[in-house]
Every structure is written in structure tokens, then in C-alpha cells.
XYZ file of C-alpha atoms in Angstrom:
381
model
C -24.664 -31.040 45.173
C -28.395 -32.409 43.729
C -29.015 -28.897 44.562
C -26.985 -27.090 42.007
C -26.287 -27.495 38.876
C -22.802 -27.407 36.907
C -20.914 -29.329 39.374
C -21.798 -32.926 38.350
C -18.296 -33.848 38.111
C -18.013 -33.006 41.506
C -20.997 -35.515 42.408
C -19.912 -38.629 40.860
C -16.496 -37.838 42.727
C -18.005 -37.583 46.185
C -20.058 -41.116 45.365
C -16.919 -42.317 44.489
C -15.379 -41.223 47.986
C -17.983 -42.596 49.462
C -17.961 -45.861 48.412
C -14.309 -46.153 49.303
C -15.216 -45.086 53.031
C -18.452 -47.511 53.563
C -16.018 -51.015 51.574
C -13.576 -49.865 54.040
C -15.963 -49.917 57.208
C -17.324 -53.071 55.624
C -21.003 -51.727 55.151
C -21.749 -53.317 52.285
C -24.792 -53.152 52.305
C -25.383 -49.249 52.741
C -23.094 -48.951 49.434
C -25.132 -51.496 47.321
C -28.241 -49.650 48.107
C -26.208 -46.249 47.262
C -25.900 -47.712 43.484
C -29.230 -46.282 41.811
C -28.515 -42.623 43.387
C -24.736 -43.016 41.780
C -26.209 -44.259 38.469
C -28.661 -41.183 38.540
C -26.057 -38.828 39.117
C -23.880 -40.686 36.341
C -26.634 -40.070 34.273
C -27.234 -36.550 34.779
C -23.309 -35.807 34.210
C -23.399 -37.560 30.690
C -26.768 -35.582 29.827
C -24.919 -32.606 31.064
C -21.856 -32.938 29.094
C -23.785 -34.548 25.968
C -20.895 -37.623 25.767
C -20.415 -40.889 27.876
C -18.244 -40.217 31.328
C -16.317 -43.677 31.245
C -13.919 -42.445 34.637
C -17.120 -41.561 36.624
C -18.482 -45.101 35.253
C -15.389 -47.005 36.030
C -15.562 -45.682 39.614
C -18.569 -47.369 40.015
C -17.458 -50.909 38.367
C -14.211 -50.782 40.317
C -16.702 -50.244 43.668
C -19.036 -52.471 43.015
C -16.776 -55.245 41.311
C -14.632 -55.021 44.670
C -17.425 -55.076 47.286
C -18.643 -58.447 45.372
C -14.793 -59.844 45.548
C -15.360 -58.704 49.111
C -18.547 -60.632 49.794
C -17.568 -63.767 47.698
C -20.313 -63.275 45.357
C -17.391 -63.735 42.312
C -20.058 -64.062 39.533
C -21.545 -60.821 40.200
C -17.805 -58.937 40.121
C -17.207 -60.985 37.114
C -19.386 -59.019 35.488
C -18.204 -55.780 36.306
C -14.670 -56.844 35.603
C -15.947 -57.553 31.797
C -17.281 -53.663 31.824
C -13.474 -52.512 33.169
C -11.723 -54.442 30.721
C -10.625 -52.141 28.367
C -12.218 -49.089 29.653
C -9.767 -47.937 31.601
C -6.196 -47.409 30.737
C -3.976 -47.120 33.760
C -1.332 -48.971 35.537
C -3.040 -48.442 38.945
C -6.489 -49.892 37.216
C -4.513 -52.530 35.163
C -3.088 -53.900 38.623
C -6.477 -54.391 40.118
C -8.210 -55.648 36.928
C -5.703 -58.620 37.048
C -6.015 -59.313 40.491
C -9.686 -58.971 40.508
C -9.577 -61.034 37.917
C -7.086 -63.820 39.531
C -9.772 -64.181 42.558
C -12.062 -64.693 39.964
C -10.578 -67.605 38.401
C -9.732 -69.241 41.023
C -13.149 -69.218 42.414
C -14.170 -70.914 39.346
C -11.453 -73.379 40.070
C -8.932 -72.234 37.391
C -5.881 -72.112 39.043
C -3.585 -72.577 35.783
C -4.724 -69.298 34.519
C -5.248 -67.594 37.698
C -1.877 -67.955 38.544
C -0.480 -66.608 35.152
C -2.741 -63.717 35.671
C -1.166 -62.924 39.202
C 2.026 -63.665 37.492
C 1.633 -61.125 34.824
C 0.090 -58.526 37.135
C 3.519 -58.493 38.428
C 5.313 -58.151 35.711
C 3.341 -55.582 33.779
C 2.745 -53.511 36.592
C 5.473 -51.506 38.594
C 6.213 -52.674 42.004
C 5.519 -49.325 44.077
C 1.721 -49.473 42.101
C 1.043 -52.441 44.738
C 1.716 -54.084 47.893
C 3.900 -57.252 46.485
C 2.738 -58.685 50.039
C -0.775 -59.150 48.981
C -0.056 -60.064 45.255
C 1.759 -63.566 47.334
C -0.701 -63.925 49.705
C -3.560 -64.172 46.701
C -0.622 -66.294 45.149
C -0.197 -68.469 48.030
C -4.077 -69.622 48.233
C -4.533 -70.218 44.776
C -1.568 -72.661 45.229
C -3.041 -73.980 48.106
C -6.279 -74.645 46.188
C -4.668 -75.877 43.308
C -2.634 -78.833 45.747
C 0.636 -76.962 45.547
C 1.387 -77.070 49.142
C 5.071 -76.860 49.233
C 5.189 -73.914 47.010
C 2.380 -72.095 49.001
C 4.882 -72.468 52.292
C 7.525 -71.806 50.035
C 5.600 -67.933 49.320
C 4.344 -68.246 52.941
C 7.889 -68.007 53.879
C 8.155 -65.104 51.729
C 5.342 -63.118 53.125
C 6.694 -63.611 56.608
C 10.734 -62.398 56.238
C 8.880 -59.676 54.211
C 6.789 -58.638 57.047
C 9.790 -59.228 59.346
C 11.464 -56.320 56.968
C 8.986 -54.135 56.709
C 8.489 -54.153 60.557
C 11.661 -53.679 61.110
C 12.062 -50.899 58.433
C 8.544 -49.684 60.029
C 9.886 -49.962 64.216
C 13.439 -48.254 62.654
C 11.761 -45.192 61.282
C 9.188 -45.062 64.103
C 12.134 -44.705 66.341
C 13.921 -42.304 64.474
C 10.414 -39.985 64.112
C 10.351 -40.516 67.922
C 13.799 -39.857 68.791
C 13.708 -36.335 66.346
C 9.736 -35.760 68.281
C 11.839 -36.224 71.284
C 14.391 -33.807 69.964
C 12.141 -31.114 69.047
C 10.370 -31.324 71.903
C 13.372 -31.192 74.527
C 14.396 -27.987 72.297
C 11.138 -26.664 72.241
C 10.442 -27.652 76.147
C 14.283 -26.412 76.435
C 13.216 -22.932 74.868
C 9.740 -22.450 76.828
C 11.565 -23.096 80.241
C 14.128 -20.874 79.588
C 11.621 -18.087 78.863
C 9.519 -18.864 81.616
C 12.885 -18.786 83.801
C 13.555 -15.022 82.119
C 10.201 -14.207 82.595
C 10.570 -15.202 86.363
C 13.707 -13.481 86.631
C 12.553 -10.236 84.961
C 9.640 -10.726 87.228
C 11.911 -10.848 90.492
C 14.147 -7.436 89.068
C 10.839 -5.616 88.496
C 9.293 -6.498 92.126
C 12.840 -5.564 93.584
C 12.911 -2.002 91.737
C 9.719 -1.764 92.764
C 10.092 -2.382 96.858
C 13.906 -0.092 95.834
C 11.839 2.619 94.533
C 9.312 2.284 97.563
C 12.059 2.313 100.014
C 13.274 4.833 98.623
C 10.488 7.081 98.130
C 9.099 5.783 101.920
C 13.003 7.131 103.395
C 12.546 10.168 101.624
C 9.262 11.297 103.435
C 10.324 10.513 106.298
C 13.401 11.884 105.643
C 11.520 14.684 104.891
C 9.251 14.653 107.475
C 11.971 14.390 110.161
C 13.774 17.127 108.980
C 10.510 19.274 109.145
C 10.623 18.282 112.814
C 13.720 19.070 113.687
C 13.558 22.599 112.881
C 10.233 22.582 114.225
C 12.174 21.686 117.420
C 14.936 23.878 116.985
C 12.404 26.659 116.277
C 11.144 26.097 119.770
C 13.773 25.656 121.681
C 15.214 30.030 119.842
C 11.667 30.963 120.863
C 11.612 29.645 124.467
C 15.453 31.092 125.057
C 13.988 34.451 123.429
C 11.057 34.092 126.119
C 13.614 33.026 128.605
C 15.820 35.866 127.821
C 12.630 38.741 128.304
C 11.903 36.863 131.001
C 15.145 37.580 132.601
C 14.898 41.207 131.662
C 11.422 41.968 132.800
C 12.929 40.221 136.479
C 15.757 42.659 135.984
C 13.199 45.517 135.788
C 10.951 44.740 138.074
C 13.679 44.362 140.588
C 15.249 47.725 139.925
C 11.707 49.872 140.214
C 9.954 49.692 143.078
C 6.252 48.177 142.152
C 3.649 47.928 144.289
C 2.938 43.683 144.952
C 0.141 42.211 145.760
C 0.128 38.962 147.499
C -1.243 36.248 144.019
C 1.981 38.417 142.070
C 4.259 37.968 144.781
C 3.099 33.739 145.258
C 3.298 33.887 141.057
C 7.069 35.343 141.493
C 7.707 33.062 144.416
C 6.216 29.641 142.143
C 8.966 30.608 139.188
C 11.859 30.856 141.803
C 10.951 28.022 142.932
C 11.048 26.032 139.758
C 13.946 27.911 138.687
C 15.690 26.190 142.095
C 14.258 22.883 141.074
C 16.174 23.525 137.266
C 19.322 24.123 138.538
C 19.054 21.479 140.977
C 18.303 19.342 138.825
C 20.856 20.100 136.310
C 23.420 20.189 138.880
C 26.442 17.470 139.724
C 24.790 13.620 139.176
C 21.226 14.801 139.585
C 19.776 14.317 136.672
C 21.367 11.013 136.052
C 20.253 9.604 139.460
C 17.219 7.301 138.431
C 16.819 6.372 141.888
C 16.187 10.210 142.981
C 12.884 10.153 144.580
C 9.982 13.785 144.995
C 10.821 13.633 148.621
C 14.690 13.754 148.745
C 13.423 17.190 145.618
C 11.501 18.300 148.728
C 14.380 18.059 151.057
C 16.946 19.555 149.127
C 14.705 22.822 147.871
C 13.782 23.485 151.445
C 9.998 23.256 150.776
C 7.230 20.970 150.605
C 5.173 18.851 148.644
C 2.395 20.712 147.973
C 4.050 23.945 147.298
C 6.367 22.480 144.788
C 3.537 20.751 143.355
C 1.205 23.661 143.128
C 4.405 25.790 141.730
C 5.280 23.006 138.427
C 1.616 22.893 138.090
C 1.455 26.690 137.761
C 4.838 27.291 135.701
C 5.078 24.376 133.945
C 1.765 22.822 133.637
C 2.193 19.289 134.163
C 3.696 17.296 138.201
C 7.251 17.802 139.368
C 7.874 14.019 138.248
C 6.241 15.107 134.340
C 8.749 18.273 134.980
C 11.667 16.107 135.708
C 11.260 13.297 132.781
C 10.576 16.613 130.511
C 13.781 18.009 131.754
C 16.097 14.606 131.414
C 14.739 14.442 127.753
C 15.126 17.938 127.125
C 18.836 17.835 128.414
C 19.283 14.332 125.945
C 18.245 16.089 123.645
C 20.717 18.301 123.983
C 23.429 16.398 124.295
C 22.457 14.418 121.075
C 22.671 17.924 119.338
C 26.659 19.060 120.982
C 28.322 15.291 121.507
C 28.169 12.902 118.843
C 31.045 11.145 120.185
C 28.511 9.531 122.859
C 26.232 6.787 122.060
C 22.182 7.271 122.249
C 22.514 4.560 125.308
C 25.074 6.697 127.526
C 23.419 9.938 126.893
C 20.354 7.812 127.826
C 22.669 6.630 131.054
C 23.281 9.911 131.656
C 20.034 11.894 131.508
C 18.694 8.607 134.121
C 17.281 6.232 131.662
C 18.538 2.859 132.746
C 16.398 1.352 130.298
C 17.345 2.521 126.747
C 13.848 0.873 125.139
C 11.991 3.038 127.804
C 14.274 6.314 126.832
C 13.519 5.745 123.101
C 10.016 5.361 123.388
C 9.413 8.404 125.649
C 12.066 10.413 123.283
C 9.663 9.444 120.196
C 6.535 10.471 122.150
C 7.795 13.779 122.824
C 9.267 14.848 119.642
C 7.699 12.362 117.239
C 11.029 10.939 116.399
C 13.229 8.567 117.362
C 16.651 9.431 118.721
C 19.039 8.181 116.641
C 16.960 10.013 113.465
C 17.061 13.348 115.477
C 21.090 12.211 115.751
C 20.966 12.116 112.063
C 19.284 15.833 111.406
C 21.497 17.330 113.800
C 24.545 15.997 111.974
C 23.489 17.349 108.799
């Protein structure tokens, strides 16, 4: 603010301030040597203004006259107590004039008019202005100094059911500001967890539509994608009873016109009887639900021997008689999956030789890339 100009007011206000803030730390000394600044700035505010500033003055008596009271040095506030007198014209100022001026007294040893001072501070000035408390305590030890004993434990007294009361009145509303902190607090506590608990909830609902909609969309391709290969399956199976059915008709032909053979087309022609034996053989009575059926009772049974009927599924089918007959069990599960839903995946697995229904639906899946019981669920649609 020595900076500037125009805001001198402002100045003598903040040495005012701080004044109040070093008497109240006790650094007296740091405020005593802050006197000639405040007087300069005092100075330049009446120069200024072009008239005498008595507030911004009186702010300085009032410091300076209480940091002596303070310090015991009673002559030296005596003498700023003679500049308030008169100076200043409020009931605030008035209060501390006459007590100022009681402490005064009675460090000179004038009790008699000490006390009436005190006395009269109380009665000319309203009680809210003060703290009656400290009006008796200043009360009490001029009493005591003056010999007065019994009526300095008489205001002792007084202080302490006072203090008493205004503890009391002090603990009371300190409870009360507690219990209505604690109040707002539980509501406000009340009102957090609840959102935290909706936000946790709404939290839960979105991560469940979330793994729904997943589900969902996740069924749906494979849905998709298992429908795809069932008609991809179904698509084979017209093709190889078109190829089954020329087949059948070229046979037909070739068996009505006589051809010339040579020996590989007449071993090519003998292979596919030979399979077709092994077919119906296979598909005939308990056969192809005898898991215990072995390649040599095959062998037996067609007549023929191992190498020929080897040679023959190699040829037709491309894979062993054993790859020919799982083929063929699956094949005819298959089946049977597609014309008798009445029968359970296991006893058409039973039935087509699978005694072990894990091994039926894992070989079922490898075959057709899908399971058995979704191919079940095509075929019904």
C-alpha cells in the first residue's frame, strides 16, 4: 500500500490489524518498533485528506495504551489513555477506556476510585459490549489489593459458577452442533452409499446385458454356423445318392452290353463289389452295433482276405476297412439322429457300437464339425 497512492485509509487499517495480531501473539516488541511506520502512514492520510484522522489515531492509542497495560509499564498507557479520553465516542471504546483506566489506578494504589471506575464501566456500558467475567476478575484483584479479601472470594465465587454456566452452556451447544454434524453426516454418508450401491447395481445390470447380449450374439453364430453345416451335410449326402444312383445305372449298362474287360477294370469292378458286400454286411442284423466285431471275423464272413479287402477300401473308399467301418457307424448315427428323435444321442450311440458316448461325441464332432445333439437340433427344425 506505500506503493500507491489514494488508499491511505486502507493503510492505517491494515497497521491497525496488525497490531491486534502481534498483542495477541504477545510480540510486543515487533509492534512497539512498528509505531514510527504507523505514525508515518497516519501522517500521510491527514496530509492526504487536509484534516486530522482521530479513528486512525485512536487505533494507535488503543494499541499502544493496551500493549503497555500488557507489559505493566502503567505510566506509559496512562498517557495514551489521557489522548483517548474524549476522542472517541463509542460504547465499545468507552468500555475499554474505563477498564484501562481501572488497571491504571490501581497500579497507582487507588483502589477507591478504581473500583468506582470498574463499577461504572458496568453500568454505563451494555453487558453483551464485554465479557462481565473479566470486568470481576479485574474487580476481584483490586479488592484483593485493597485488603478486601472476603469480597474478592465473594466475586471469586462468582467468576467460577459463571464459568461453570458458560461451560455448560458451551459443552450443551457443542453437543448439539455435534449431534446435527453427526446428523448431516449419517444423511449425507446415508445418501453417498446409497448411490454408490445404485451405481454398483446399475453396474451389475449393465455387465449382465452385456454377457446376455454376448450370449446371445455368440448362440446366434453358431447357430448360424451350424445350420450352414447341416445343409452342407445334407447337400452331400443328395450328391453322393445322385452318384450312387448313376453308379447303379452305369452297372446296369455295362452289364446289359457286352464290353470288352481288361483285367485292372475287371479287379476295379471286383474292389466295389467287394465293398458293396462289406456295406450290407455291415448294415445287416446286430453288425454294426457289435463293438466287439473284430477285421478278421469281416474277413471270414466276406469270404476273402486281408489284403484284398484292404487293398479294395483303400481303392473305393480311400481310407482302412476299420476307418471304413467307424465312417459307416457314424454315417448310419447320423442317420438315425435325422429319422428317430424319439431315441436318445446315447442309444443311437449304443446302437451304431459306441459303448462310450464321450468317444461317439468326439468322433461325431470331428467328422462333421458339430456336435450331435446340435445336428439333433437342425434336423428338428
Amino acid at each position: 500500500m506505500w506503493e500507491v497512492s489514494g488508499y491511505d485509509n486502507i493503510l492505517t487499517q491494515s497497521y491497525a490489524f496488525l497490531c491486534v495480531s502481534l498483542r495477541a501473539q504477545a510480540r510486543y516488541d515487533e509492534l512497539l518498533q512498528l509505531v514510527p511506520e504507523y505514525e508515518k502512514a497516519i501522517a500521510r492520510f491527514e496530509k492526504a485528506t487536509g484534516r486530522v484522522q482521530p479513528e486512525a489515531r485512536g487505533n494507535l492509542y488503543v494499541a499502544l495504551m493496551n500493549t503497555y497495560i500488557d507489559i505493566k509499564e502503567y505510566d506509559k498507557a496512562g498517557i495514551y489513555l489521557s489522548k483517548l479520553e474524549g476522542s472517541v465516542n463509542n460504547s465499545m471504546s468507552k468500555f475499554e477506556l474505563l477498564r484501562a483506566k481501572a488497571l491504571i489506578l490501581q497500579s497507582r494504589g487507588d483502589y477507591r476510585t478504581a473500583l468506582a471506575v470498574i463499577d461504572s464501566a458496568v453500568i454505563q456500558v451494555q453487558e453483551s459490549a464485554f465479557n462481565l467475567n473479566a470486568v470481576r476478575k479485574i474487580k476481584m484483584e483490586i479488592l484483593a489489593r485493597a485488603g478486601r479479601n472476603d469480597e474478592a472470594f465473594s466475586l471469586l465465587d462468582e467468576i467460577i459458577a459463571a464459568n461453570d454456566s458458560i461451560n455448560n452452556v458451551e459443552v450443551n451447544a457443542r453437543f448439539d452442533e455435534l449431534r446435527t454434524q453427526y446428523e448431516v453426516e449419517k444423511h449425507i454418508a446415508e445418501k453417498e452409499r446409497n448411490f454408490h450401491y445404485f451405481l454398483f447395481a446399475l453396474g451389475i445390470c449393465l455387465v449382465l446385458v452385456l454377457l446376455l447380449a454376448g450370449v446371445f450374439y455368440y448362440n446366434r453364430i453358431i447357430s448360424t454356423k451350424n445350420r450352414k453345416l447341416y445343409e452342407r451335410i445334407k447337400e452331400q449326402d443328395r450328391l453322393a445318392e445322385e452318384l450312387s444312383r448313376m453308379a447303379q445305372a452305369c452297372e446296369s449298362t455295362a452289364s446289359s452290353e457286352v464290353l470288352p474287360q481288361t483285367s485292372d477294370t475287371a479287379a476295379t469292378v471286383e474292389q466295389h463289389r467287394l465293398v458293396a458286400r462289406l456295406r450290407e454286411y455291415l448294415l445287416s442284423g446286430d453288425n454294426l452295433s457289435n463293438a466287439e466285431m473284430n477285421r478278421d471275423e469281416i474277413i471270414s464272413a466276406l469270404g476273402t482276405n486281408k489284403n484284398l479287402l484292404t487293398d479294395a477300401v483303400r481303392a473305393v473308399a480311400g481310407n482302412s476297412p476299420m476307418e471304413y467301418m467307424r465312417m459307416l457307424k457314424l454315417d448310419e448315427a447320423r442317420k438315425m439322429l435325422d429319422h428317430h428323435p424319439e431315441l436318445t444321442i446315447e442309444a443311437i450311440a449304443f446302437s451304431c457300437g459306441f459303448n462310450v458316448p464321450s468317444t461317439f461325441y468326439r468322433l461325431f464332432r470331428k467328422q462333421y464339425g458339430i456336435s450331435p445333439a446340435e445336428y439333433r437340433k437342425q434336423a428338428n427344425k
